[in-house]
XYZ file of C-alpha atoms in Angstrom:
707
model
C 21.591 27.748 -3.830
C 20.467 28.937 -0.391
C 23.848 30.323 0.610
C 27.555 29.869 0.203
C 27.612 26.777 2.417
C 24.327 25.083 1.544
C 22.540 23.833 -1.528
C 18.950 22.774 -2.060
C 18.108 19.567 -3.914
C 14.664 18.561 -5.194
C 13.737 15.019 -4.180
C 10.484 13.056 -4.008
C 9.251 11.003 -1.093
C 9.212 7.460 -2.428
C 7.278 5.851 0.429
C 4.036 4.014 -0.268
C 1.659 6.962 -0.045
C -0.694 8.584 -2.581
C 0.822 12.033 -2.002
C 4.278 11.467 -3.603
C 5.462 14.729 -2.084
C 7.975 17.034 -3.632
C 10.725 17.444 -1.032
C 13.380 20.144 -0.778
C 16.549 18.875 0.886
C 19.008 21.397 2.273
C 22.542 20.015 2.148
C 25.619 21.440 3.832
C 28.059 21.900 0.970
C 31.145 21.359 3.107
C 30.136 18.186 4.913
C 27.684 16.844 2.335
C 25.230 16.210 5.152
C 21.513 16.890 4.742
C 20.470 19.378 7.408
C 16.797 19.998 6.596
C 13.890 18.462 4.675
C 10.733 20.385 3.833
C 7.814 20.185 1.468
C 8.195 21.881 -1.891
C 6.003 25.017 -1.734
C 5.869 25.129 -5.539
C 4.247 21.694 -5.753
C 0.475 22.172 -6.216
C -0.341 19.278 -3.894
C 2.534 19.177 -1.391
C 2.291 22.972 -0.991
C 5.228 23.353 1.369
C 4.543 20.853 4.139
C 5.316 17.229 4.893
C 3.483 14.605 6.917
C 4.577 13.876 10.472
C 6.364 10.746 9.272
C 8.645 12.362 6.704
C 9.099 15.657 8.567
C 11.387 13.591 10.827
C 13.107 11.878 7.904
C 16.649 12.907 8.772
C 16.271 10.921 12.000
C 15.861 7.895 9.753
C 18.661 8.728 7.329
C 21.192 9.300 10.089
C 19.843 6.765 12.584
C 22.649 5.102 14.544
C 21.238 1.663 13.758
C 21.198 2.059 9.950
C 22.541 -0.939 8.076
C 25.588 0.392 6.242
C 27.648 -2.670 5.251
C 27.029 -6.125 3.774
C 26.903 -8.950 6.321
C 26.798 -12.735 6.436
C 25.107 -14.856 9.081
C 27.654 -16.485 11.374
C 27.995 -20.258 11.107
C 25.769 -22.104 13.530
C 23.437 -19.158 14.252
C 19.908 -20.429 13.699
C 17.366 -18.295 11.873
C 14.967 -16.825 14.394
C 13.908 -13.575 16.003
C 16.961 -11.720 17.278
C 17.174 -9.541 20.354
C 16.791 -5.917 19.337
C 20.067 -4.058 19.666
C 22.115 -7.261 19.616
C 21.522 -8.360 16.015
C 25.137 -7.737 15.036
C 26.152 -10.651 17.247
C 24.605 -12.975 14.657
C 26.439 -11.547 11.620
C 29.926 -10.906 10.293
C 30.725 -7.885 8.145
C 31.859 -8.774 4.638
C 32.715 -6.859 1.466
C 30.303 -6.260 -1.410
C 32.435 -8.532 -3.606
C 32.143 -11.339 -1.071
C 28.395 -10.808 -0.706
C 27.645 -10.675 -4.423
C 29.936 -13.586 -5.234
C 28.273 -15.755 -2.603
C 24.766 -14.791 -3.742
C 25.604 -15.551 -7.372
C 27.228 -18.866 -6.449
C 24.281 -19.925 -4.280
C 21.631 -18.920 -6.810
C 23.487 -20.738 -9.591
C 23.790 -23.904 -7.535
C 20.156 -23.807 -6.397
C 18.979 -23.198 -9.954
C 21.051 -26.096 -11.251
C 19.919 -28.525 -8.546
C 16.263 -27.598 -8.127
C 15.427 -25.509 -11.179
C 15.364 -21.749 -11.519
C 11.762 -21.512 -10.282
C 12.989 -22.577 -6.835
C 14.215 -18.970 -6.483
C 11.593 -16.456 -5.337
C 11.963 -12.659 -5.322
C 9.808 -10.909 -2.738
C 9.324 -7.156 -3.012
C 6.666 -4.511 -2.883
C 6.421 -0.746 -2.435
C 9.136 0.051 0.075
C 9.906 2.517 -2.681
C 7.408 3.525 -5.366
C 9.987 5.186 -7.589
C 9.898 3.545 -10.987
C 13.497 2.321 -10.840
C 13.470 1.237 -7.221
C 10.101 -0.502 -7.432
C 10.669 -2.478 -10.624
C 13.422 -2.115 -13.219
C 16.792 -3.845 -13.085
C 15.495 -6.279 -10.455
C 12.757 -7.508 -12.778
C 15.237 -7.877 -15.629
C 17.511 -9.920 -13.390
C 14.863 -12.332 -12.121
C 13.232 -12.685 -15.551
C 16.590 -13.609 -17.092
C 17.347 -15.937 -14.186
C 14.049 -17.788 -14.661
C 13.007 -17.262 -11.051
C 9.395 -17.667 -9.981
C 7.364 -14.564 -10.710
C 5.807 -12.770 -7.763
C 2.184 -11.673 -7.988
C 2.374 -8.409 -6.031
C -1.082 -8.430 -4.467
C -0.634 -7.589 -0.809
C -1.951 -4.029 -0.844
C -4.146 -2.930 -3.704
C -4.860 -5.467 -6.440
C -8.492 -6.104 -5.519
C -9.348 -2.407 -5.596
C -7.161 -1.664 -8.594
C -8.656 -4.511 -10.600
C -12.120 -3.363 -9.555
C -11.468 0.219 -10.635
C -10.131 -0.771 -14.034
C -12.979 -3.232 -14.579
C -15.413 -0.326 -14.306
C -13.416 2.490 -15.936
C -10.608 0.802 -17.832
C -7.923 2.983 -16.236
C -6.760 4.038 -12.787
C -7.738 7.684 -12.889
C -9.939 9.879 -10.746
C -10.737 13.247 -9.250
C -7.640 15.348 -8.589
C -6.896 16.491 -5.030
C -7.250 20.140 -6.096
C -10.771 19.540 -7.403
C -11.979 18.148 -4.074
C -12.031 21.788 -2.953
C -15.047 22.327 -5.240
C -17.147 19.478 -3.804
C -20.361 20.078 -1.861
C -20.326 16.617 -0.283
C -17.280 14.417 0.324
C -17.544 10.773 1.362
C -14.353 9.235 2.746
C -15.089 5.542 2.302
C -12.511 3.400 4.062
C -10.182 6.389 3.726
C -8.269 7.813 6.690
C -7.340 11.005 4.849
C -5.869 12.763 7.857
C -3.739 9.754 8.729
C -2.347 8.589 5.395
C -3.331 11.079 2.681
C -2.677 14.317 4.540
C -2.110 16.510 1.477
C -5.701 15.953 0.395
C -6.905 17.305 3.729
C -6.411 21.054 2.990
C -8.605 20.695 -0.098
C -11.249 18.889 1.967
C -11.128 21.692 4.531
C -11.412 24.302 1.793
C -14.551 22.579 0.540
C -15.956 22.472 4.074
C -15.301 26.181 4.564
C -17.408 26.693 1.447
C -20.279 24.661 2.876
C -19.409 21.051 2.024
C -19.999 18.183 4.444
C -17.555 15.350 5.117
C -19.001 11.904 5.831
C -16.675 9.052 6.825
C -17.670 5.406 6.332
C -15.319 3.221 8.350
C -15.684 0.459 10.967
C -13.056 2.261 13.082
C -13.242 5.819 14.394
C -10.089 7.032 12.669
C -8.498 10.428 13.057
C -10.440 11.479 9.960
C -13.714 10.130 11.319
C -13.235 12.084 14.527
C -12.886 15.308 12.505
C -15.761 14.612 10.104
C -19.285 15.999 10.111
C -20.584 12.456 10.404
C -19.068 9.022 10.989
C -20.916 5.905 9.839
C -19.439 2.927 11.686
C -20.169 0.219 9.136
C -19.719 -3.434 10.043
C -16.547 -4.844 8.427
C -17.006 -6.475 5.026
C -20.510 -5.112 4.345
C -19.604 -2.190 2.061
C -21.069 -3.866 -1.032
C -24.458 -3.990 0.621
C -24.337 -0.349 1.720
C -23.487 0.737 -1.842
C -26.359 -1.366 -3.192
C -28.723 0.126 -0.607
C -27.683 3.616 -1.736
C -28.410 2.575 -5.318
C -31.795 1.232 -4.199
C -32.777 4.643 -2.826
C -31.361 6.540 -5.795
C -33.201 4.410 -8.363
C -36.368 4.150 -6.289
C -36.590 7.938 -5.945
C -35.578 8.679 -9.551
C -32.394 10.496 -8.521
C -30.152 8.885 -11.121
C -28.791 10.912 -14.052
C -30.500 9.059 -16.891
C -28.969 11.159 -19.658
C -25.424 10.594 -18.397
C -26.025 6.893 -17.818
C -27.349 6.462 -21.348
C -24.287 8.143 -22.830
C -21.558 6.851 -20.534
C -22.512 3.470 -19.057
C -23.144 -0.074 -20.203
C -25.512 -2.299 -18.236
C -27.564 0.397 -16.514
C -30.913 -1.384 -16.929
C -29.540 -4.580 -15.416
C -27.950 -2.725 -12.518
C -31.159 -0.822 -11.772
C -33.202 -4.014 -11.736
C -30.646 -5.694 -9.486
C -30.305 -2.765 -7.069
C -34.073 -2.548 -6.579
C -34.317 -6.089 -5.204
C -35.839 -6.168 -1.735
C -32.684 -7.555 -0.127
C -30.948 -4.272 -0.996
C -33.522 -2.048 0.671
C -32.301 0.153 3.533
C -34.427 -1.902 5.911
C -32.672 -5.111 4.947
C -29.236 -3.477 4.678
C -29.442 -1.802 8.076
C -29.551 -5.104 9.940
C -26.348 -6.300 8.238
C -24.300 -3.116 7.799
C -25.078 -1.768 11.258
C -26.119 1.600 9.795
C -29.680 2.721 10.645
C -32.353 2.771 7.948
C -32.883 6.526 8.150
C -29.136 7.135 7.880
C -28.888 5.057 4.708
C -31.844 6.931 3.234
C -30.332 10.300 4.115
C -26.875 9.346 2.869
C -28.177 8.159 -0.512
C -30.297 11.248 -1.115
C -27.560 13.623 0.032
C -25.048 11.946 -2.277
C -27.363 11.955 -5.295
C -28.472 15.570 -4.893
C -25.204 17.276 -3.930
C -23.709 18.885 -7.022
C -20.900 18.052 -7.019
C -20.289 15.067 -4.736
C -16.911 13.330 -4.434
C -15.905 9.985 -2.978
C -12.417 9.368 -1.630
C -12.336 5.593 -1.714
C -9.259 3.994 -0.212
C -7.942 0.462 -0.076
C -9.415 -0.438 3.309
C -12.654 -1.855 1.917
C -10.911 -4.107 -0.608
C -8.940 -5.965 2.062
C -11.908 -8.170 2.865
C -12.965 -11.388 1.198
C -15.505 -9.699 -1.107
C -13.463 -6.505 -1.240
C -13.104 -6.430 -5.004
C -16.868 -6.465 -5.441
C -17.209 -3.815 -2.737
C -14.794 -1.530 -4.570
C -16.622 -2.107 -7.862
C -19.959 -1.235 -6.259
C -18.672 2.020 -4.774
C -16.939 2.904 -8.054
C -20.309 2.643 -9.821
C -22.008 5.286 -7.678
C -20.694 8.353 -9.563
C -21.729 6.707 -12.828
C -25.307 6.522 -11.548
C -25.487 10.136 -10.373
C -23.370 11.622 -13.174
C -21.135 13.374 -10.648
C -18.211 13.123 -13.072
C -19.770 15.963 -15.089
C -19.050 18.490 -12.370
C -15.726 19.881 -11.231
C -15.215 18.526 -7.738
C -17.333 15.444 -8.387
C -16.411 11.856 -9.113
C -14.185 9.486 -7.185
C -10.559 8.857 -6.396
C -9.094 5.484 -5.523
C -5.849 5.571 -7.485
C -4.404 7.685 -10.276
C -1.364 5.462 -10.838
C -2.614 4.078 -14.154
C -2.734 7.575 -15.578
C 1.055 7.715 -15.883
C 2.078 6.051 -19.143
C 5.511 4.913 -17.980
C 6.985 2.374 -20.360
C 6.991 -0.619 -18.022
C 7.933 -3.072 -20.755
C 11.055 -1.108 -21.640
C 11.954 -0.739 -17.981
C 11.359 -4.329 -16.864
C 11.863 -6.308 -20.122
C 9.653 -9.373 -19.491
C 10.871 -10.813 -22.786
C 14.050 -11.789 -20.918
C 12.078 -14.756 -19.547
C 12.483 -16.303 -22.984
C 16.280 -16.180 -22.523
C 16.119 -17.913 -19.140
C 16.861 -21.629 -18.624
C 13.084 -22.188 -18.814
C 12.738 -20.510 -22.200
C 9.252 -19.426 -21.174
C 7.485 -17.442 -18.444
C 8.061 -18.880 -14.969
C 5.336 -19.927 -12.548
C 3.603 -17.230 -10.499
C 3.441 -17.208 -6.694
C 1.034 -14.895 -4.891
C 2.879 -12.791 -2.314
C -0.196 -12.849 -0.051
C 0.369 -16.597 0.337
C 4.051 -16.503 1.236
C 3.572 -18.796 4.225
C 2.194 -21.520 2.014
C 4.856 -20.873 -0.626
C 7.638 -21.452 1.903
C 6.090 -24.416 3.727
C 3.883 -26.232 1.220
C 4.828 -25.462 -2.398
C 6.716 -28.200 -4.209
C 7.727 -29.055 -7.777
C 9.997 -27.288 -7.113
C 10.052 -26.125 -3.498
C 11.238 -22.580 -2.806
C 14.921 -22.887 -1.941
C 16.032 -19.249 -2.205
C 14.248 -16.065 -1.144
C 15.452 -12.591 -2.151
C 13.684 -9.862 -0.181
C 13.881 -6.160 -1.028
C 11.464 -3.214 -0.647
C 9.456 -5.211 1.888
C 9.340 -6.672 5.394
C 7.325 -9.889 4.966
C 8.055 -11.239 8.459
C 5.847 -8.387 9.677
C 3.429 -7.494 6.878
C 2.566 -10.837 5.259
C -0.603 -12.617 6.449
C -0.527 -15.887 8.381
C 2.661 -14.834 10.131
C 3.334 -18.109 11.905
C 3.547 -19.961 8.593
C 5.739 -17.211 7.119
C 8.201 -17.365 10.016
C 8.240 -21.163 9.970
C 9.217 -21.007 6.329
C 11.838 -18.325 6.808
C 13.386 -20.293 9.674
C 14.181 -23.230 7.372
C 17.881 -24.046 7.440
C 17.716 -25.124 3.779
C 16.284 -21.783 2.579
C 18.934 -19.355 1.326
C 17.670 -15.862 2.111
C 19.018 -12.506 0.953
C 17.590 -9.320 2.459
C 18.290 -5.819 1.091
C 17.327 -3.418 3.886
C 17.968 -0.167 5.738
C 17.550 -1.571 9.273
C 17.523 -4.797 11.259
C 13.840 -5.533 10.615
C 12.126 -8.750 11.660
C 12.811 -10.039 8.147
C 16.503 -9.125 8.334
C 16.799 -11.388 11.393
C 16.304 -14.381 9.063
C 18.834 -13.389 6.391
C 21.816 -15.445 5.303
C 23.193 -12.425 3.451
C 22.208 -8.916 4.476
C 22.717 -6.000 2.066
C 22.469 -2.281 2.999
C 19.855 -0.241 1.114
C 19.577 3.534 0.583
C 16.938 6.031 1.631
C 15.358 8.197 -1.075
C 17.860 10.958 -0.298
C 20.696 8.681 -1.445
C 19.503 7.655 -4.905
C 17.925 9.079 -8.050
C 14.581 7.981 -9.477
C 11.544 9.034 -11.500
C 8.069 8.858 -10.025
C 4.393 9.317 -10.693
C 1.749 9.144 -7.973
C -1.404 7.307 -7.067
C -3.010 10.372 -5.512
C -2.228 13.200 -7.947
C -1.220 13.812 -11.560
C 2.333 15.191 -11.432
C 5.433 13.374 -12.674
C 8.664 14.120 -10.825
C 12.351 13.274 -10.774
C 13.883 12.700 -7.372
C 17.466 13.877 -7.450
C 20.112 12.256 -5.283
C 20.615 14.730 -2.438
C 23.535 13.165 -0.561
C 26.197 10.555 -1.122
C 25.166 7.100 0.097
C 26.101 6.490 3.716
C 28.586 3.728 4.409
C 28.415 1.210 1.572
C 24.695 1.282 0.760
C 23.750 0.528 -2.843
C 20.470 0.971 -4.686
C 18.477 -1.729 -6.459
C 19.797 -0.826 -9.903
C 23.416 -1.233 -8.812
C 22.801 -4.452 -6.858
C 20.991 -6.298 -9.628
C 23.303 -5.023 -12.368
C 26.288 -6.413 -10.474
C 24.529 -9.700 -9.772
C 23.637 -10.067 -13.454
C 27.285 -9.727 -14.443
C 28.336 -12.303 -11.847
C 25.685 -14.700 -13.144
C 27.187 -14.385 -16.610
C 24.254 -12.530 -18.183
C 25.671 -10.775 -21.237
C 22.620 -8.803 -22.396
C 23.526 -5.105 -22.797
C 20.440 -4.057 -20.792
C 22.220 -4.981 -17.577
C 24.676 -2.148 -18.215
C 22.004 0.560 -18.351
C 22.615 3.489 -16.034
C 20.056 5.193 -13.812
C 19.612 7.958 -16.390
C 19.243 5.364 -19.153
C 16.470 3.686 -17.193
C 14.691 6.977 -16.498
C 14.792 7.806 -20.194
C 13.372 4.376 -21.020
C 10.597 4.758 -18.447
C 9.590 8.066 -20.024
C 9.575 6.696 -23.569
C 5.886 6.835 -24.313
C 3.633 7.635 -27.254
C 0.863 8.773 -24.911
C -0.165 12.426 -25.337
C -0.562 12.565 -21.547
C 3.267 12.538 -21.289
C 3.659 15.473 -23.672
C 6.652 17.557 -22.620
C 7.708 15.151 -19.874
C 11.348 14.236 -20.339
C 14.152 13.620 -17.888
C 15.753 16.933 -18.760
C 12.503 18.858 -18.278
C 11.791 17.132 -14.990
C 15.301 17.814 -13.739
C 14.848 21.487 -14.586
C 11.267 21.985 -13.371
C 10.940 19.438 -10.549
C 7.368 18.451 -11.353
C 5.259 18.452 -14.526
C 1.516 17.749 -14.723
C 0.111 15.118 -17.034
C -1.334 16.664 -20.184
C -4.890 15.405 -19.761
C -7.494 16.463 -22.333
C -9.614 19.455 -21.365
C -13.126 20.618 -22.221
C -14.256 23.947 -23.691
C -13.793 25.571 -20.265
C -10.208 24.351 -20.026
C -11.042 21.765 -17.367
C -9.938 18.141 -17.272
C -12.991 16.252 -16.020
C -12.291 12.500 -16.105
C -15.179 10.314 -17.267
C -17.411 13.303 -17.969
C -17.742 12.064 -21.560
C -17.377 8.622 -23.183
C -13.914 9.442 -24.547
C -12.298 8.967 -21.132
C -13.199 5.308 -20.688
C -10.790 2.535 -21.676
C -13.164 -0.380 -21.259
C -14.174 -2.822 -24.017
C -17.510 -1.044 -24.412
C -15.972 2.426 -24.293
C -18.276 3.220 -21.357
C -18.461 2.688 -17.630
C -19.017 -1.030 -17.091
C -21.866 -1.842 -14.681
C -21.812 -5.555 -15.444
C -21.519 -7.967 -13.863
C -23.760 -6.461 -11.213
C -22.214 -6.452 -7.725
C -23.643 -9.044 -5.359
C -23.178 -9.047 -1.617
C -21.831 -12.159 0.076
C -20.759 -12.161 3.698
C -17.063 -13.055 4.140
C -16.411 -16.548 5.490
C -14.687 -14.899 8.440
C -17.388 -12.473 9.535
C -20.270 -12.364 11.973
C -22.584 -12.626 8.965
C -21.196 -16.020 7.968
C -23.255 -19.116 8.679
C -20.069 -20.925 9.720
C -18.422 -18.256 11.868
C -15.986 -20.009 14.217
C -15.273 -16.985 16.409
C -17.504 -14.091 17.516
C -15.351 -10.983 17.076
C -14.236 -9.283 13.874
C -10.610 -8.192 14.097
C -9.136 -5.076 12.442
C -5.319 -5.288 12.143
C -4.940 -1.526 11.714
C -2.081 0.504 10.319
C -0.607 3.167 12.553
C -1.166 6.795 11.562
C 2.497 7.655 12.068
C 4.093 4.602 10.454
C 4.068 3.630 6.799
C 2.944 0.011 7.066
C 5.968 -1.292 9.044
C 8.313 1.509 7.972
C 9.235 4.037 10.698
C 8.098 1.626 13.444
C 11.650 1.477 14.832
C 12.142 5.259 14.974
C 11.925 6.651 18.538
C 10.195 9.863 17.454
C 7.523 7.971 15.567
C 7.110 5.499 18.409
C 6.371 8.359 20.770
C 3.604 9.557 18.447
C 2.070 6.066 18.536
C 2.703 5.280 22.207
C -0.996 5.356 23.149
C -1.776 2.283 20.996
C 1.378 0.226 21.583
C 0.399 -3.311 22.578
C -3.254 -2.297 22.918
C -6.410 -4.177 21.922
C -9.341 -1.800 21.519
C -12.704 -3.341 22.410
C -16.274 -2.157 22.742
C -17.176 -1.801 26.414
C -19.988 -4.356 26.107
C -17.664 -6.967 24.600
C -15.116 -6.364 27.341
C -17.717 -6.627 30.093
C -19.126 -9.857 28.651
C -15.655 -11.402 28.985
C -14.869 -9.987 32.403
C -12.192 -7.741 30.920
C -11.299 -4.387 32.463
C -9.102 -1.607 31.149
C -5.448 -2.608 31.352
C -6.060 -6.355 31.628
C -3.804 -8.627 29.610
C -5.910 -10.508 27.086
C -5.237 -13.327 24.666
C -6.503 -12.661 21.145
C -6.649 -15.966 19.296
C -7.978 -18.133 16.498
C -6.838 -21.361 14.863
C -3.865 -19.662 13.194
C -2.257 -17.997 16.182
C -2.427 -15.945 19.333
C -1.102 -12.654 20.659
C -1.222 -11.124 24.110
C -2.260 -7.460 24.293
C -3.523 -5.046 26.908
C -7.263 -4.372 26.733
C -8.658 -0.904 26.290
C -12.427 -0.445 26.152
C -12.816 2.123 23.402
C -15.575 4.065 21.630
C -13.545 3.812 18.424
C -14.865 0.332 17.628
C -18.426 -0.939 17.440
C -19.841 -3.897 19.278
C -18.448 -7.129 17.869
C -15.286 -5.461 16.535
C -11.806 -5.367 18.074
C -8.725 -3.595 16.749
C -4.949 -3.515 17.211
C -2.219 -1.965 15.143
C 0.545 -3.447 13.026
C 4.034 -3.301 14.546
C 7.379 -4.996 14.308
C 7.330 -8.238 16.272
C 10.682 -7.571 17.906
C 9.390 -4.309 19.375
C 7.356 -6.268 21.903
C 3.798 -5.312 20.990
C 2.879 -8.919 21.823
C 3.210 -9.015 25.605
C 3.898 -12.753 25.637
C 7.313 -12.222 24.048
C 6.593 -14.879 21.416
C 7.574 -12.590 18.565
C 4.124 -12.419 17.012
C 2.143 -9.448 15.765
C -1.386 -8.917 14.424
C -0.631 -11.002 11.329
C -0.360 -14.114 13.469
C -4.166 -13.977 13.280
C -4.763 -13.142 9.599
C -5.265 -15.737 6.870
C -3.936 -16.413 3.387
C -7.466 -16.484 1.967
C -7.627 -14.262 -1.136
C -10.067 -11.596 -2.269
C -12.807 -12.334 -4.767
C -11.147 -10.139 -7.403
C -7.427 -9.560 -7.953
C -6.139 -12.223 -5.566
C -5.426 -9.722 -2.806
C -4.915 -10.157 0.923
C -7.957 -10.342 3.215
C -6.538 -8.749 6.365
C -9.903 -7.309 7.415
C -11.818 -10.587 7.147
C -10.448 -12.065 10.355
C -12.427 -13.605 13.211
C -11.016 -13.974 16.720
C -11.991 -14.549 20.329
C -10.627 -12.677 23.345
C -10.131 -13.917 26.880
C -8.538 -12.385 29.923
C -5.068 -13.621 30.859
C -4.389 -11.499 33.936
C -5.993 -8.591 35.736
C -4.882 -4.985 35.575
C -1.417 -4.414 36.952
């Protein structure tokens, strides 16, 4: 208690971020209104501050345009982009009973007529709490027999790559980065989307460490680094192999560690030392000078310890899975895992032994009308699923925790599918997003202040319970409540659909893993956060992959086979069949979370400088007769958008960049309702079936001169 009229509640930010911050919410006891949010100073990673996005979170919770009641599309209103601020004209308010009854009736009829697989759930990480991300919803759709969704849009290529090398998603803790002597941020905009790692990076730098950023775009992090290497998009595999070439050539590998902790080292060494991986050959393709590659490789191999913060940027290209594997192998070659502050972090999410089977109950598929697992549809190919898939066609779409009209690739195909009059669409949302515009039934969803959940992290090693801080506004309901009620209306009699939030948390924490020792719902509710009980060495330190016992691969060692091979993406300047000359980066905004927060005025002001802007190298602009402020058409065979040109030193020659935004916010100056994903493809990554946002070729031409 802070005082007689306020109370403090421990919550956890559930947005899709590695930091999973502990949040203290101050609530007025008389009104029940949250009056302040702040970082939990007792959390070893959050350490009392929040990012610029969540520091303004109460603006989101109490936004005047929150969706607070169920609604139904009015008869005769076609599905299309709605005018912002006038969306209510297309919907009628209805009760929850009306909404749930209609959904159940429609899903039953569609299942009976077309088969249960004609129903497609579409969700991702709008919340990464265990219950909100995947619990009662999965039970419901498994029991229904709906098509399964392969949730690939963000991280599967990198995650699959990491586990193929190490067997588990685990890595260097944020706190240990403070002990590094060299830090490489590879495709990682730490200052923009992993801000709670930054103080540890700065601590290391104060103690003499250097920060090197490898990124095709001069991010906020790159601008603050000791050195920025502007690599050509999609060539990360080759740079990693060139580093290996230098390390093996100069005898800088840790032979003793490799013998004890890796499988396939001889084959990798032979492969890396091929002439096509030499710095001379790599420089021409990666865009990084020979001497820089040489210096980078030697600095990395000789710094004790050296740490790599690898993020998901590099795996969003066509050969991104191989690129992630290649980078993940570097600390196995140098033995940097042996030293506190060494190693690599991509994701720590696999370190949390939540009982996913108990929480999601995939065995319910056997009780569905199919009597077996349903077909799988890749979420990164939603456009094709809605416009091309048959036997059966998708006839119902249930969207929650996502905004596919904005974030899914090949946007024109996605919107064409969502505009179908014969597609029954339910959207569970907090605001009138671009996706909500296409809903038949619209359901109001809570913020993380309005629901309870349990959460791990993919950037640290603390489990937390997020307590409900305030009563839900209006009539919003969380995922557990929505899908429990729908299950009852569908006639599902399994007792699991009656489980409460606390029941589900208890089930999620039911684990035989020693890493969850002492982690129970009651302990989390009392303490707020509890670290995983990782094994420690004689010095009391947990050093992942410092010894063979950490690996969970078939060989029990770090897997270096198959060796990574570089292939230029089909959509890249290095391709023999490149149809367009410019490589396009559909960037994420520093102050949005994918598409979340894009409608908040305070966040928009922080991103005003890049609204509707195409960043180009000055030489590329001049070659096309484009001046600063000109309207330009950015196009390929999939689509077109109109942006305002800005010659910029943040991109290299041959690269252009624009940021993701809601379509209805007018970032496309033509008013067509497109955004950067009108240009991206549904081609999948080499590993993991992920999206290839950063393997996109375009051309640019001037539409009109500066106004």
